[in-house]
mmCIF file of N, CA, C and O and ligand atoms in Angstrom:
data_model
loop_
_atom_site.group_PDB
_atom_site.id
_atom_site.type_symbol
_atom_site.label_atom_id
_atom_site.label_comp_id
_atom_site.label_asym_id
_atom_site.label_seq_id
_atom_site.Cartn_x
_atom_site.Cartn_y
_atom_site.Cartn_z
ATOM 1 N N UNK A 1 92.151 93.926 109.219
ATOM 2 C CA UNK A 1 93.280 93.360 109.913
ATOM 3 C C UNK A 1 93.733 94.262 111.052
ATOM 4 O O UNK A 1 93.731 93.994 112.253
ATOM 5 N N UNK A 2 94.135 95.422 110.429
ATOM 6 C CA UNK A 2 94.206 96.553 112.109
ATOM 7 C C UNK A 2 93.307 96.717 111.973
ATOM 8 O O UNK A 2 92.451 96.573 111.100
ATOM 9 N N UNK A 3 93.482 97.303 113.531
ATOM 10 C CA UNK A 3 92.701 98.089 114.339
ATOM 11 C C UNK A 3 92.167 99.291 113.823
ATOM 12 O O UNK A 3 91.004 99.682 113.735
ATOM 13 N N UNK A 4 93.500 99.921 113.420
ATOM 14 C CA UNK A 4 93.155 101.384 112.490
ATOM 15 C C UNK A 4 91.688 100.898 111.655
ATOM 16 O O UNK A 4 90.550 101.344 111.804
ATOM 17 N N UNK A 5 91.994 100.231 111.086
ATOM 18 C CA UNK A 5 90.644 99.303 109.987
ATOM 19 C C UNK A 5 89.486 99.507 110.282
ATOM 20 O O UNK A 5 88.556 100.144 109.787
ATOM 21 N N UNK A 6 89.756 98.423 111.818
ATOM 22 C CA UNK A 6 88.367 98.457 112.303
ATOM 23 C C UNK A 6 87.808 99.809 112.625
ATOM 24 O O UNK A 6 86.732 100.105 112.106
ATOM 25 N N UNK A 7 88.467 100.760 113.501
ATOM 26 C CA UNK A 7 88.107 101.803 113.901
ATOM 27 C C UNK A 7 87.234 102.818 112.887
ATOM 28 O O UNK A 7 86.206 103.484 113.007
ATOM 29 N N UNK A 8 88.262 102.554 111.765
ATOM 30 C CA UNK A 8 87.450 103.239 110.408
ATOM 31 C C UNK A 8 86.282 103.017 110.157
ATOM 32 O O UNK A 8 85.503 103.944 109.937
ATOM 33 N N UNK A 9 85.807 101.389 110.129
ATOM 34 C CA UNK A 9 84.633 100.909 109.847
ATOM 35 C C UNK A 9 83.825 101.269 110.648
ATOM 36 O O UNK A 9 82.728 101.603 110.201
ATOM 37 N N UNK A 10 84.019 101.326 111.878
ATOM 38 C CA UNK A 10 82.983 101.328 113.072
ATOM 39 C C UNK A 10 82.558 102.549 113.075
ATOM 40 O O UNK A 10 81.519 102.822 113.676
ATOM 41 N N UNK A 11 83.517 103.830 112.184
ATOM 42 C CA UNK A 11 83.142 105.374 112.590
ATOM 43 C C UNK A 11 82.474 105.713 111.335
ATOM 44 O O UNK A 11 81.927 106.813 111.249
ATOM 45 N N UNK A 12 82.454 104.879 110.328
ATOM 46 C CA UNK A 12 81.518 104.953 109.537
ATOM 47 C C UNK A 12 80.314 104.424 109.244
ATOM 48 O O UNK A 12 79.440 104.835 108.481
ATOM 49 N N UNK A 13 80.377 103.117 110.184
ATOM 50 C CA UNK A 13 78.946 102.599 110.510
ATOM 51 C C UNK A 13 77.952 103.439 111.232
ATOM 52 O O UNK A 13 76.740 103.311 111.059
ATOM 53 N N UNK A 14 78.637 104.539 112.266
ATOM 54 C CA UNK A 14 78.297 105.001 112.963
ATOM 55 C C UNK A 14 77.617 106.468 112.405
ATOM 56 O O UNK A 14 76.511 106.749 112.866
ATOM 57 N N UNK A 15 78.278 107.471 111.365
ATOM 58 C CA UNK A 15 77.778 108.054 110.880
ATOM 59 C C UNK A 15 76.913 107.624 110.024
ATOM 60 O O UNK A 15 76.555 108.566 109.316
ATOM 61 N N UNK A 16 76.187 106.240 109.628
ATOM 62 C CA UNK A 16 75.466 105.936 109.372
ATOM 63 C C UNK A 16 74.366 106.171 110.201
ATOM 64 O O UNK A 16 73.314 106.785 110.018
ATOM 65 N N UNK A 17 74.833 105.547 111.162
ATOM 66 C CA UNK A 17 73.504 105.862 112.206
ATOM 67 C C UNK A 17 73.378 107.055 112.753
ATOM 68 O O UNK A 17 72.424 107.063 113.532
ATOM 69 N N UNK A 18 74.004 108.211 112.673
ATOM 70 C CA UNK A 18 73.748 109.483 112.384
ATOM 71 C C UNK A 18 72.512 109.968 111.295
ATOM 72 O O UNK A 18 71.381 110.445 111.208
ATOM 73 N N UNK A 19 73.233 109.644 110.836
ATOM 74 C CA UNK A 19 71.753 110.056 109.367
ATOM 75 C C UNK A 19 70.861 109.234 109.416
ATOM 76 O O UNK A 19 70.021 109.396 108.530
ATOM 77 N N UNK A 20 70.683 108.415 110.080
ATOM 78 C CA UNK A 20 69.381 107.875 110.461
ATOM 79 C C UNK A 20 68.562 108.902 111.587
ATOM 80 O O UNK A 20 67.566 109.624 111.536
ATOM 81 N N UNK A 21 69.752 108.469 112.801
ATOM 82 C CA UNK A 21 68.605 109.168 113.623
ATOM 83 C C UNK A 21 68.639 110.510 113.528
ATOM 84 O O UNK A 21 68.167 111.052 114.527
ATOM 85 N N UNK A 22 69.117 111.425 112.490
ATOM 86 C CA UNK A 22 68.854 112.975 111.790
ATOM 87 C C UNK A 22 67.280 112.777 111.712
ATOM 88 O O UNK A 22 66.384 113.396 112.285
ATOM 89 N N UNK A 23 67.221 111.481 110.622
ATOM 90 C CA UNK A 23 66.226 111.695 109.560
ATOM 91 C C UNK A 23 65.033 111.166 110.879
ATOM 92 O O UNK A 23 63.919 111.629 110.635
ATOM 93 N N UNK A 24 65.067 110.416 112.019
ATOM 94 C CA UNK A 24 64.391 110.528 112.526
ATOM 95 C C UNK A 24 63.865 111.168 113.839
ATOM 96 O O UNK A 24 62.814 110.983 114.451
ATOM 97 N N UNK A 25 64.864 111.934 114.066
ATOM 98 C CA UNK A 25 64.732 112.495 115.512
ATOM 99 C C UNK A 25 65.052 114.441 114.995
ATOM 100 O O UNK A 25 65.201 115.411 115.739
ATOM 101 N N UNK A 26 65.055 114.366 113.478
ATOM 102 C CA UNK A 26 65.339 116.190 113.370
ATOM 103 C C UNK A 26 66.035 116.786 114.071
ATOM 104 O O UNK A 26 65.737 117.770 114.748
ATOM 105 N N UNK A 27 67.389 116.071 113.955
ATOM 106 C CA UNK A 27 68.607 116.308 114.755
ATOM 107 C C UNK A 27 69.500 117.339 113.441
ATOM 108 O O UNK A 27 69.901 116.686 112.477
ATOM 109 N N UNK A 28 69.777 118.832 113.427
ATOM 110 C CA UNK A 28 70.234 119.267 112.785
ATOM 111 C C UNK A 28 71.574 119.125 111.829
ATOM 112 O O UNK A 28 72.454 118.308 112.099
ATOM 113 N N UNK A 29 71.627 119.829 110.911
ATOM 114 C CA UNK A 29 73.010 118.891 110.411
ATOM 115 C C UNK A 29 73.593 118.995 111.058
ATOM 116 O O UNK A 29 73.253 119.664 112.034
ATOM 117 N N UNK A 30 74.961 118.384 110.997
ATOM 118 C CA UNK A 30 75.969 118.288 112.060
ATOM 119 C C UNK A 30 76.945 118.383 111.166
ATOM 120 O O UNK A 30 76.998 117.604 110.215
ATOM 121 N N UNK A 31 78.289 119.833 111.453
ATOM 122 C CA UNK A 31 78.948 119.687 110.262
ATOM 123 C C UNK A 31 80.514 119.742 110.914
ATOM 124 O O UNK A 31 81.102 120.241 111.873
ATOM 125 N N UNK A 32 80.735 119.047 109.955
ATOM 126 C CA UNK A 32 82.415 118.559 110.263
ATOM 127 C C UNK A 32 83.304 120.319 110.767
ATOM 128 O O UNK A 32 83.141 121.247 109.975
ATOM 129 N N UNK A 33 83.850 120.481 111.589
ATOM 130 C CA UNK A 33 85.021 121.976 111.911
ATOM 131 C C UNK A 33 85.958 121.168 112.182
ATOM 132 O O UNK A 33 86.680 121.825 112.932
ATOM 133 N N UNK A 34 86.444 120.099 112.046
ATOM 134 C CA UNK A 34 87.623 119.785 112.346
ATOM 135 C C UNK A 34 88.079 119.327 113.645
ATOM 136 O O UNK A 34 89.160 118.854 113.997
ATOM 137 N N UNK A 35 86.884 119.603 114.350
ATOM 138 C CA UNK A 35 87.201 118.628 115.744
ATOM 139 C C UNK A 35 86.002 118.031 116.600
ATOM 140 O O UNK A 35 84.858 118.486 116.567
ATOM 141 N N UNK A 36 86.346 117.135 117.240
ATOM 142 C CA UNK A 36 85.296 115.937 117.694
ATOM 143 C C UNK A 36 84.181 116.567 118.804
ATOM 144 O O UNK A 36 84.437 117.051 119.907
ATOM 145 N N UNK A 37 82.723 116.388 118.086
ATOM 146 C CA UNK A 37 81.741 117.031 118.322
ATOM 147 C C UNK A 37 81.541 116.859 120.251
ATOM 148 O O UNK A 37 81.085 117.775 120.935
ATOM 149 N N UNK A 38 81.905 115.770 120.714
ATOM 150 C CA UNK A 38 82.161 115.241 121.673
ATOM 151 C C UNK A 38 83.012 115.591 122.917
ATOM 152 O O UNK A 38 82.797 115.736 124.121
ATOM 153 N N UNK A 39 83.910 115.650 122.217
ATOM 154 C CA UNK A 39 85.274 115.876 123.500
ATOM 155 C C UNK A 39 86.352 117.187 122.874
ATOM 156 O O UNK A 39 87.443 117.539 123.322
ATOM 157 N N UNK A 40 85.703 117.642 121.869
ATOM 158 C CA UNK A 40 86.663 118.327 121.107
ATOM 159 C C UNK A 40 88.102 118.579 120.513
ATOM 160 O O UNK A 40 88.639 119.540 119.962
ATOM 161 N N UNK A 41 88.510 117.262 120.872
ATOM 162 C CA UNK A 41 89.544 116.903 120.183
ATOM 163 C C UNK A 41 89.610 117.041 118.534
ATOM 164 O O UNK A 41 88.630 116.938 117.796
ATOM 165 N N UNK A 42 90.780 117.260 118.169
ATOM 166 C CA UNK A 42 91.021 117.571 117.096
ATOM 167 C C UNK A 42 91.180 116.332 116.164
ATOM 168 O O UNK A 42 91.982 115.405 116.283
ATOM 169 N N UNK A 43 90.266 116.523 115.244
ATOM 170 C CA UNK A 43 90.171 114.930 114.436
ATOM 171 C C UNK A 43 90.384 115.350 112.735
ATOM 172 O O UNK A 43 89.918 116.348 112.186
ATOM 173 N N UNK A 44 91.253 114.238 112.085
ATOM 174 C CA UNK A 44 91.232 114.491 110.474
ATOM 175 C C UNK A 44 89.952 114.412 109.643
ATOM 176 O O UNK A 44 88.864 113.916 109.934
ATOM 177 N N UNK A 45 90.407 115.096 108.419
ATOM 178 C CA UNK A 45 89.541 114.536 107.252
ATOM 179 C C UNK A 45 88.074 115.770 107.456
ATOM 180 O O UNK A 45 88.134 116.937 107.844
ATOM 181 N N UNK A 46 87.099 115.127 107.116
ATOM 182 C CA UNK A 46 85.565 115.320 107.846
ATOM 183 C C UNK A 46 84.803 114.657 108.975
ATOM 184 O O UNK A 46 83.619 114.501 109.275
ATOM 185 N N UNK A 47 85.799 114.384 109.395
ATOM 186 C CA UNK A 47 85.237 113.581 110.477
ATOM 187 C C UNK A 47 84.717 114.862 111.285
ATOM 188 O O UNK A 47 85.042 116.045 111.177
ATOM 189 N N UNK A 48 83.330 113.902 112.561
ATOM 190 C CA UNK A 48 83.316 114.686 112.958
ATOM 191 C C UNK A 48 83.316 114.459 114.731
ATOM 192 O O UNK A 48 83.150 115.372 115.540
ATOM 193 N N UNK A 49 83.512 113.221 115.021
ATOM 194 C CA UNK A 49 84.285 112.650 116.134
ATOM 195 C C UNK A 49 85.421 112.010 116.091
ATOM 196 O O UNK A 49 85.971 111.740 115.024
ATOM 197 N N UNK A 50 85.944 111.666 117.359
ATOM 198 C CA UNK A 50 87.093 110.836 117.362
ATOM 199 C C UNK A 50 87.363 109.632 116.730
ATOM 200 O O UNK A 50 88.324 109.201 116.094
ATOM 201 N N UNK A 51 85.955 109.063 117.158
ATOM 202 C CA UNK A 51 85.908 107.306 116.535
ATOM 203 C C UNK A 51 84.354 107.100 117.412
ATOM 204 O O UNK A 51 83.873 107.832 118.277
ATOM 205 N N UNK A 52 83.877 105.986 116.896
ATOM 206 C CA UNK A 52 82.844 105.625 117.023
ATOM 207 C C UNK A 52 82.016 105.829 118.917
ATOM 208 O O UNK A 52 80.851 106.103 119.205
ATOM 209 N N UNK A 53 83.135 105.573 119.777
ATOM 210 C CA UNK A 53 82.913 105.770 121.037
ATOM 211 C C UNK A 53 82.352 107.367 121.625
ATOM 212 O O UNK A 53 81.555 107.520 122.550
ATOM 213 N N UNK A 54 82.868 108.238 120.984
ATOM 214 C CA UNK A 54 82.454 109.654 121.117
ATOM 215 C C UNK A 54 81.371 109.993 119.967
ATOM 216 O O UNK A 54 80.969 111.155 119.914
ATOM 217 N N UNK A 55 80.943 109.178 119.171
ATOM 218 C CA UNK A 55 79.760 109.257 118.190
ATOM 219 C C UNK A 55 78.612 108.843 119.434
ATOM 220 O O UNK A 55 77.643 109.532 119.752
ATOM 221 N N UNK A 56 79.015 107.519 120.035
ATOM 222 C CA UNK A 56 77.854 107.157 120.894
ATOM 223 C C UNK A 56 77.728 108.103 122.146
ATOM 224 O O UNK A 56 76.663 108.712 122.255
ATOM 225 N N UNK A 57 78.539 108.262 122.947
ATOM 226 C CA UNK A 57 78.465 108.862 123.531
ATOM 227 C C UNK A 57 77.575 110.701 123.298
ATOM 228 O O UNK A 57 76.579 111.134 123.878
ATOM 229 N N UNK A 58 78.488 111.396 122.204
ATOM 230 C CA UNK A 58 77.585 112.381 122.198
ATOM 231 C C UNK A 58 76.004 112.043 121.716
ATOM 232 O O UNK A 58 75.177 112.849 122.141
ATOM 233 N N UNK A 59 75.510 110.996 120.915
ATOM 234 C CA UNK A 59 74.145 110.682 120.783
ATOM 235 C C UNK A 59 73.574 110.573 122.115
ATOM 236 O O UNK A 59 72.751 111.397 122.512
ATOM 237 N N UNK A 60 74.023 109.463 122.921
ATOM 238 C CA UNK A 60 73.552 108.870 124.019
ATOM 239 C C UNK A 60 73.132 110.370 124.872
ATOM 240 O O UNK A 60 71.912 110.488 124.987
ATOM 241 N N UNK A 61 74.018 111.625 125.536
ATOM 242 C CA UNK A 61 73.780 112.099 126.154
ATOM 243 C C UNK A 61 73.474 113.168 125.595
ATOM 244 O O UNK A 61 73.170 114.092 126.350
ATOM 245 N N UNK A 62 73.448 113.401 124.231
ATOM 246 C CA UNK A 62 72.998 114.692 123.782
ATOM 247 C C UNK A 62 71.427 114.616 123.123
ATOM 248 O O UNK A 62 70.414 114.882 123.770
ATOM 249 N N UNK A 63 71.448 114.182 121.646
ATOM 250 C CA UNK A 63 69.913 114.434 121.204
ATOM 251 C C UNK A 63 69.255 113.182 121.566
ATOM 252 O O UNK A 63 68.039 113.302 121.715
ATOM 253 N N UNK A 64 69.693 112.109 121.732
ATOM 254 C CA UNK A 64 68.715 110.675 122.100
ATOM 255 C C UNK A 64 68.230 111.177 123.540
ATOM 256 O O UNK A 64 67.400 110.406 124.020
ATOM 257 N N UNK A 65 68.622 112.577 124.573
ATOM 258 C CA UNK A 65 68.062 112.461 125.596
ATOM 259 C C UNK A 65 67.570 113.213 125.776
ATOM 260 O O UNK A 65 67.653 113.639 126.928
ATOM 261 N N UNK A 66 66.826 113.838 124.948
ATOM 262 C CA UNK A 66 66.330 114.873 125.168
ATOM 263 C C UNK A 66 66.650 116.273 124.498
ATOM 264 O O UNK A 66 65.810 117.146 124.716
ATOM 265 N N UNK A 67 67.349 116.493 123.997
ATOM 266 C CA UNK A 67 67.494 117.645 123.121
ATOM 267 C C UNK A 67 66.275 117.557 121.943
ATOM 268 O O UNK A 67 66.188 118.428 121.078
HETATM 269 ZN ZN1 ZN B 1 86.072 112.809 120.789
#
């Protein structure tokens, strides 16, 4: 129903697709410090981006391109 909701879902769909493309591209672990791997903003929990948009983003320009 929110947004909050969705956002949740989408950032966990997304670390889904993290551990995919780990398991296929030998992308090292990636471990939660408390702020967004991306933009470095400071994010709760274990997270380890903001929300799903800075998940894609750091994939897109980090290990999907070449790292
Ligand atoms: Zn971020």
């Amino acid at each position: 129903m929110s947004d909050l909701a969705d956002d949740a879902n989408r950032a966990a769909a997304h670390d889904l697709n993290v551990s995919l493309v780990r398991s296929q591209k030998a992308v090292p672990e990636i471990v939660a410090n408390g702020y967004c791997h991306n933009c470095g903003h400071p994010v709760p929990d274990k997270r380890r981006w903001c929300d799903a948009d800075c998940c894609d983003e750091w994939l897109e320009e980090g290990w999907l391109n070449g790292h």
